[in-house]
């Protein structure tokens, strides 16, 4: 018997102040990286997909961004007042 599946990891890269495309409010947005890894016997082996997205903290709308856009937004956030990365990775199981 072989047990396999996927496991999702969500990394919060930065918190930015942007104008939301959905609600048009200037609000904080979280920049996140979602990585899905293939697992064998519950051991994550290799990434299957990587996606970047921003989420508005006012209305909850999510928008996908490219890797290049995410890197640019992250660079802008580190040049801000704190200059510190935000958050810790969170794990999400999918079966």
Tab-separated table of N, CA and C in Angstrom:
chain	number	residue	atom	x	y	z
A	1	UNK	N	0.838	-1.167	0.000
A	1	UNK	CA	0.000	0.000	0.000
A	1	UNK	C	0.898	1.251	0.000
A	2	UNK	N	0.635	2.142	-0.910
A	2	UNK	CA	1.396	3.389	-1.032
A	2	UNK	C	0.455	4.551	-0.713
A	3	UNK	N	0.877	5.418	0.182
A	3	UNK	CA	0.084	6.587	0.568
A	3	UNK	C	0.760	7.824	-0.013
A	4	UNK	N	0.004	8.547	-0.862
A	4	UNK	CA	0.548	9.769	-1.451
A	4	UNK	C	-0.536	10.826	-1.495
A	5	UNK	N	-0.132	12.071	-1.712
A	5	UNK	CA	-1.067	13.184	-1.794
A	5	UNK	C	-0.329	14.489	-1.976
A	6	UNK	N	-0.968	15.571	-1.553
A	6	UNK	CA	-0.357	16.895	-1.636
A	6	UNK	C	-0.529	17.609	-0.307
A	7	UNK	N	0.342	18.561	-0.068
A	7	UNK	CA	0.269	19.391	1.133
A	7	UNK	C	0.571	20.821	0.722
A	8	UNK	N	-0.256	21.735	1.175
A	8	UNK	CA	-0.084	23.138	0.819
A	8	UNK	C	0.598	23.924	1.914
A	9	UNK	N	1.474	24.821	1.515
A	9	UNK	CA	2.177	25.722	2.430
A	9	UNK	C	1.875	27.146	2.003
A	10	UNK	N	1.541	27.988	2.964
A	10	UNK	CA	1.219	29.375	2.688
A	10	UNK	C	2.212	30.256	3.432
A	11	UNK	N	2.978	31.057	2.698
A	11	UNK	CA	3.984	31.943	3.275
A	11	UNK	C	3.518	33.382	3.108
A	12	UNK	N	3.493	34.131	4.195
A	12	UNK	CA	3.172	35.549	4.119
A	12	UNK	C	4.470	36.303	3.906
A	13	UNK	N	4.616	36.934	2.746
A	13	UNK	CA	5.860	37.594	2.373
A	13	UNK	C	5.936	39.042	2.846
A	14	UNK	N	4.808	39.756	2.794
A	14	UNK	CA	4.824	41.173	3.147
A	14	UNK	C	3.404	41.669	3.387
A	15	UNK	N	3.317	42.834	4.023
A	15	UNK	CA	2.051	43.545	4.171
A	15	UNK	C	2.246	44.910	3.529
A	16	UNK	N	1.389	45.222	2.560
A	16	UNK	CA	1.537	46.441	1.760
A	16	UNK	C	0.269	47.281	1.834
A	17	UNK	N	0.389	48.568	1.644
A	17	UNK	CA	-0.779	49.434	1.515
A	17	UNK	C	-0.974	49.727	0.033
A	18	UNK	N	-2.080	49.214	-0.510
A	18	UNK	CA	-2.402	49.375	-1.927
A	18	UNK	C	-3.862	49.774	-2.068
A	19	UNK	N	-4.232	50.259	-3.251
A	19	UNK	CA	-5.631	50.527	-3.555
A	19	UNK	C	-6.210	49.245	-4.144
A	20	UNK	N	-7.272	48.759	-3.516
A	20	UNK	CA	-7.889	47.490	-3.929
A	20	UNK	C	-8.596	47.649	-5.271
A	21	UNK	N	-8.392	46.691	-6.156
A	21	UNK	CA	-9.058	46.707	-7.455
A	21	UNK	C	-10.530	46.366	-7.358
A	22	UNK	N	-10.954	45.723	-6.279
A	22	UNK	CA	-12.347	45.309	-6.100
A	22	UNK	C	-13.174	46.403	-5.416
A	23	UNK	N	-12.751	46.804	-4.209
A	23	UNK	CA	-13.535	47.764	-3.425
A	23	UNK	C	-13.050	49.208	-3.580
A	24	UNK	N	-11.916	49.413	-4.246
A	24	UNK	CA	-11.339	50.743	-4.519
A	24	UNK	C	-10.905	51.492	-3.266
A	25	UNK	N	-10.735	50.806	-2.144
A	25	UNK	CA	-10.281	51.438	-0.909
A	25	UNK	C	-8.773	51.279	-0.758
A	26	UNK	N	-8.081	52.310	-0.278
A	26	UNK	CA	-6.668	52.130	0.062
A	26	UNK	C	-6.592	51.353	1.379
A	27	UNK	N	-6.116	50.135	1.313
A	27	UNK	CA	-6.111	49.268	2.492
A	27	UNK	C	-4.853	48.415	2.499
A	28	UNK	N	-4.602	47.783	3.625
A	28	UNK	CA	-3.483	46.856	3.741
A	28	UNK	C	-3.781	45.601	2.917
A	29	UNK	N	-2.779	45.126	2.227
A	29	UNK	CA	-2.869	43.894	1.443
A	29	UNK	C	-1.740	42.963	1.900
A	30	UNK	N	-2.060	41.697	2.024
A	30	UNK	CA	-1.018	40.722	2.353
A	30	UNK	C	-0.523	40.107	1.054
A	31	UNK	N	0.779	40.010	0.930
A	31	UNK	CA	1.413	39.356	-0.210
A	31	UNK	C	1.779	37.950	0.241
A	32	UNK	N	1.224	36.938	-0.435
A	32	UNK	CA	1.419	35.561	-0.013
A	32	UNK	C	1.949	34.699	-1.149
A	33	UNK	N	2.668	33.660	-0.745
A	33	UNK	CA	3.190	32.662	-1.676
A	33	UNK	C	2.580	31.320	-1.270
A	34	UNK	N	1.887	30.663	-2.201
A	34	UNK	CA	1.258	29.374	-1.933
A	34	UNK	C	2.022	28.288	-2.696
A	35	UNK	N	2.607	27.344	-1.962
A	35	UNK	CA	3.382	26.253	-2.557
A	35	UNK	C	2.674	24.937	-2.252
A	36	UNK	N	2.409	24.153	-3.289
A	36	UNK	CA	1.823	22.824	-3.121
A	36	UNK	C	2.900	21.796	-3.400
A	37	UNK	N	3.097	20.879	-2.436
A	37	UNK	CA	4.143	19.868	-2.565
A	37	UNK	C	3.534	18.471	-2.632
A	38	UNK	N	4.162	17.601	-3.419
A	38	UNK	CA	3.790	16.198	-3.499
A	38	UNK	C	4.303	15.489	-2.254
A	39	UNK	N	3.453	14.655	-1.642
A	39	UNK	CA	3.869	13.925	-0.449
A	39	UNK	C	3.789	12.424	-0.691
A	40	UNK	N	4.730	11.714	-0.125
A	40	UNK	CA	4.756	10.247	-0.152
A	40	UNK	C	4.915	9.787	1.287
A	41	UNK	N	3.943	9.029	1.775
A	41	UNK	CA	3.907	8.620	3.178
A	41	UNK	C	4.005	9.833	4.101
A	42	UNK	N	3.259	10.898	3.757
A	42	UNK	CA	3.141	12.132	4.535
A	42	UNK	C	4.438	12.937	4.619
A	43	UNK	N	5.407	12.628	3.773
A	43	UNK	CA	6.662	13.376	3.723
A	43	UNK	C	6.656	14.244	2.460
A	44	UNK	N	6.689	15.581	2.612
A	44	UNK	CA	6.720	16.441	1.419
A	44	UNK	C	8.039	16.260	0.669
A	45	UNK	N	7.937	15.958	-0.649
A	45	UNK	CA	9.138	15.660	-1.422
A	45	UNK	C	9.561	16.793	-2.343
A	46	UNK	N	8.648	17.270	-3.195
A	46	UNK	CA	9.017	18.315	-4.142
A	46	UNK	C	7.803	19.177	-4.453
A	47	UNK	N	8.039	20.457	-4.824
A	47	UNK	CA	6.920	21.356	-5.133
A	47	UNK	C	6.277	21.003	-6.478
A	48	UNK	N	4.961	21.039	-6.481
A	48	UNK	CA	4.195	20.810	-7.713
A	48	UNK	C	3.834	22.152	-8.343
A	49	UNK	N	3.401	23.104	-7.514
A	49	UNK	CA	3.040	24.419	-8.043
A	49	UNK	C	3.368	25.501	-7.020
A	50	UNK	N	3.629	26.697	-7.544
A	50	UNK	CA	3.877	27.876	-6.723
A	50	UNK	C	3.055	29.021	-7.293
A	51	UNK	N	2.273	29.661	-6.435
A	51	UNK	CA	1.433	30.776	-6.859
A	51	UNK	C	1.637	31.937	-5.891
A	52	UNK	N	1.543	33.146	-6.421
A	52	UNK	CA	1.658	34.365	-5.626
A	52	UNK	C	0.335	35.106	-5.714
A	53	UNK	N	-0.097	35.699	-4.589
A	53	UNK	CA	-1.341	36.450	-4.604
A	53	UNK	C	-1.316	37.532	-3.547
A	54	UNK	N	-2.165	38.529	-3.749
A	54	UNK	CA	-2.383	39.569	-2.755
A	54	UNK	C	-3.827	39.459	-2.294
A	55	UNK	N	-4.055	39.784	-1.016
A	55	UNK	CA	-5.407	39.755	-0.474
A	55	UNK	C	-5.674	41.053	0.269
A	56	UNK	N	-6.784	41.681	-0.073
A	56	UNK	CA	-7.205	42.927	0.576
A	56	UNK	C	-7.736	42.595	1.968
A	57	UNK	N	-7.253	43.308	2.990
A	57	UNK	CA	-7.731	43.065	4.347
A	57	UNK	C	-9.060	43.766	4.616
A	58	UNK	N	-9.485	44.646	3.700
A	58	UNK	CA	-10.752	45.361	3.878
A	58	UNK	C	-11.929	44.532	3.382
A	59	UNK	N	-11.831	44.036	2.131
A	59	UNK	CA	-12.954	43.294	1.545
A	59	UNK	C	-12.659	41.805	1.355
A	60	UNK	N	-11.396	41.401	1.473
A	60	UNK	CA	-11.048	39.991	1.343
A	60	UNK	C	-10.795	39.521	-0.082
A	61	UNK	N	-10.843	40.419	-1.048
A	61	UNK	CA	-10.624	40.038	-2.446
A	61	UNK	C	-9.181	39.611	-2.667
A	62	UNK	N	-8.997	38.533	-3.437
A	62	UNK	CA	-7.667	38.039	-3.771
A	62	UNK	C	-7.368	38.302	-5.233
A	63	UNK	N	-6.102	38.602	-5.512
A	63	UNK	CA	-5.664	38.828	-6.891
A	63	UNK	C	-4.355	38.092	-7.108
A	64	UNK	N	-4.298	37.303	-8.173
A	64	UNK	CA	-3.067	36.593	-8.503
A	64	UNK	C	-2.073	37.576	-9.103
A	65	UNK	N	-0.805	37.403	-8.746
A	65	UNK	CA	0.268	38.213	-9.314
A	65	UNK	C	1.365	37.271	-9.795
A	66	UNK	N	2.180	37.751	-10.714
A	66	UNK	CA	3.285	36.946	-11.217
A	66	UNK	C	4.430	36.949	-10.208
A	67	UNK	N	5.379	36.064	-10.410
A	67	UNK	CA	6.543	35.995	-9.529
A	67	UNK	C	7.316	37.304	-9.559
A	68	UNK	N	7.458	37.889	-10.752
A	68	UNK	CA	8.190	39.138	-10.900
A	68	UNK	C	7.483	40.276	-10.161
A	69	UNK	N	6.154	40.345	-10.285
A	69	UNK	CA	5.395	41.370	-9.587
A	69	UNK	C	5.516	41.191	-8.071
A	70	UNK	N	5.473	39.944	-7.607
A	70	UNK	CA	5.595	39.658	-6.174
A	70	UNK	C	6.958	40.094	-5.654
A	71	UNK	N	8.015	39.808	-6.411
A	71	UNK	CA	9.357	40.219	-5.998
A	71	UNK	C	9.469	41.735	-5.939
A	72	UNK	N	8.856	42.410	-6.917
A	72	UNK	CA	8.887	43.876	-6.935
A	72	UNK	C	8.124	44.447	-5.741
A	73	UNK	N	6.953	43.892	-5.433
A	73	UNK	CA	6.182	44.361	-4.281
A	73	UNK	C	6.918	44.093	-2.977
A	74	UNK	N	7.570	42.945	-2.895
A	74	UNK	CA	8.320	42.616	-1.692
A	74	UNK	C	9.501	43.559	-1.506
A	75	UNK	N	10.165	43.922	-2.596
A	75	UNK	CA	11.267	44.885	-2.538
A	75	UNK	C	10.764	46.237	-2.059
A	76	UNK	N	9.595	46.651	-2.542
A	76	UNK	CA	9.017	47.925	-2.104
A	76	UNK	C	8.702	47.893	-0.614
A	77	UNK	N	8.244	46.741	-0.115
A	77	UNK	CA	7.885	46.664	1.304
A	77	UNK	C	9.123	46.696	2.196
A	78	UNK	N	10.250	46.122	1.740
A	78	UNK	CA	11.453	46.143	2.567
A	78	UNK	C	12.103	47.516	2.569
A	79	UNK	N	11.790	48.342	1.585
A	79	UNK	CA	12.295	49.707	1.566
A	79	UNK	C	11.416	50.645	2.382
A	80	UNK	N	10.349	50.096	2.985
A	80	UNK	CA	9.432	50.887	3.798
A	80	UNK	C	10.004	51.178	5.166
A	81	UNK	N	9.140	51.600	6.104
A	81	UNK	CA	9.620	52.033	7.417
A	81	UNK	C	10.255	50.931	8.252
A	82	UNK	N	9.707	49.727	8.234
A	82	UNK	CA	10.249	48.708	9.148
A	82	UNK	C	11.394	47.928	8.524
A	83	UNK	N	11.274	47.569	7.242
A	83	UNK	CA	12.321	46.813	6.577
A	83	UNK	C	12.434	45.379	7.040
A	84	UNK	N	11.438	44.881	7.774
A	84	UNK	CA	11.471	43.530	8.305
A	84	UNK	C	10.469	42.646	7.564
A	85	UNK	N	10.808	41.368	7.308
A	85	UNK	CA	9.831	40.457	6.733
A	85	UNK	C	8.723	40.183	7.743
A	86	UNK	N	7.535	39.891	7.251
A	86	UNK	CA	6.373	39.707	8.114
A	86	UNK	C	5.945	38.253	8.124
A	87	UNK	N	5.505	37.783	9.272
A	87	UNK	CA	4.811	36.515	9.386
A	87	UNK	C	5.689	35.287	9.325
A	88	UNK	N	5.042	34.164	9.497
A	88	UNK	CA	5.664	32.856	9.468
A	88	UNK	C	4.884	31.985	8.495
A	89	UNK	N	5.512	30.935	7.944
A	89	UNK	CA	4.774	30.059	7.042
A	89	UNK	C	3.671	29.322	7.777
A	90	UNK	N	2.565	29.113	7.073
A	90	UNK	CA	1.446	28.360	7.614
A	90	UNK	C	1.270	27.121	6.757
A	91	UNK	N	0.839	26.022	7.364
A	91	UNK	CA	0.661	24.781	6.619
A	91	UNK	C	-0.822	24.493	6.456
A	92	UNK	N	-1.199	23.987	5.275
A	92	UNK	CA	-2.558	23.592	4.990
A	92	UNK	C	-2.520	22.233	4.309
A	93	UNK	N	-3.229	21.257	4.868
A	93	UNK	CA	-3.280	19.917	4.282
A	93	UNK	C	-4.411	19.839	3.277
A	94	UNK	N	-4.155	19.114	2.192
A	94	UNK	CA	-5.185	18.850	1.177
A	94	UNK	C	-5.203	17.364	0.905
A	95	UNK	N	-6.373	16.784	0.931
A	95	UNK	CA	-6.514	15.361	0.593
A	95	UNK	C	-7.691	15.163	-0.312
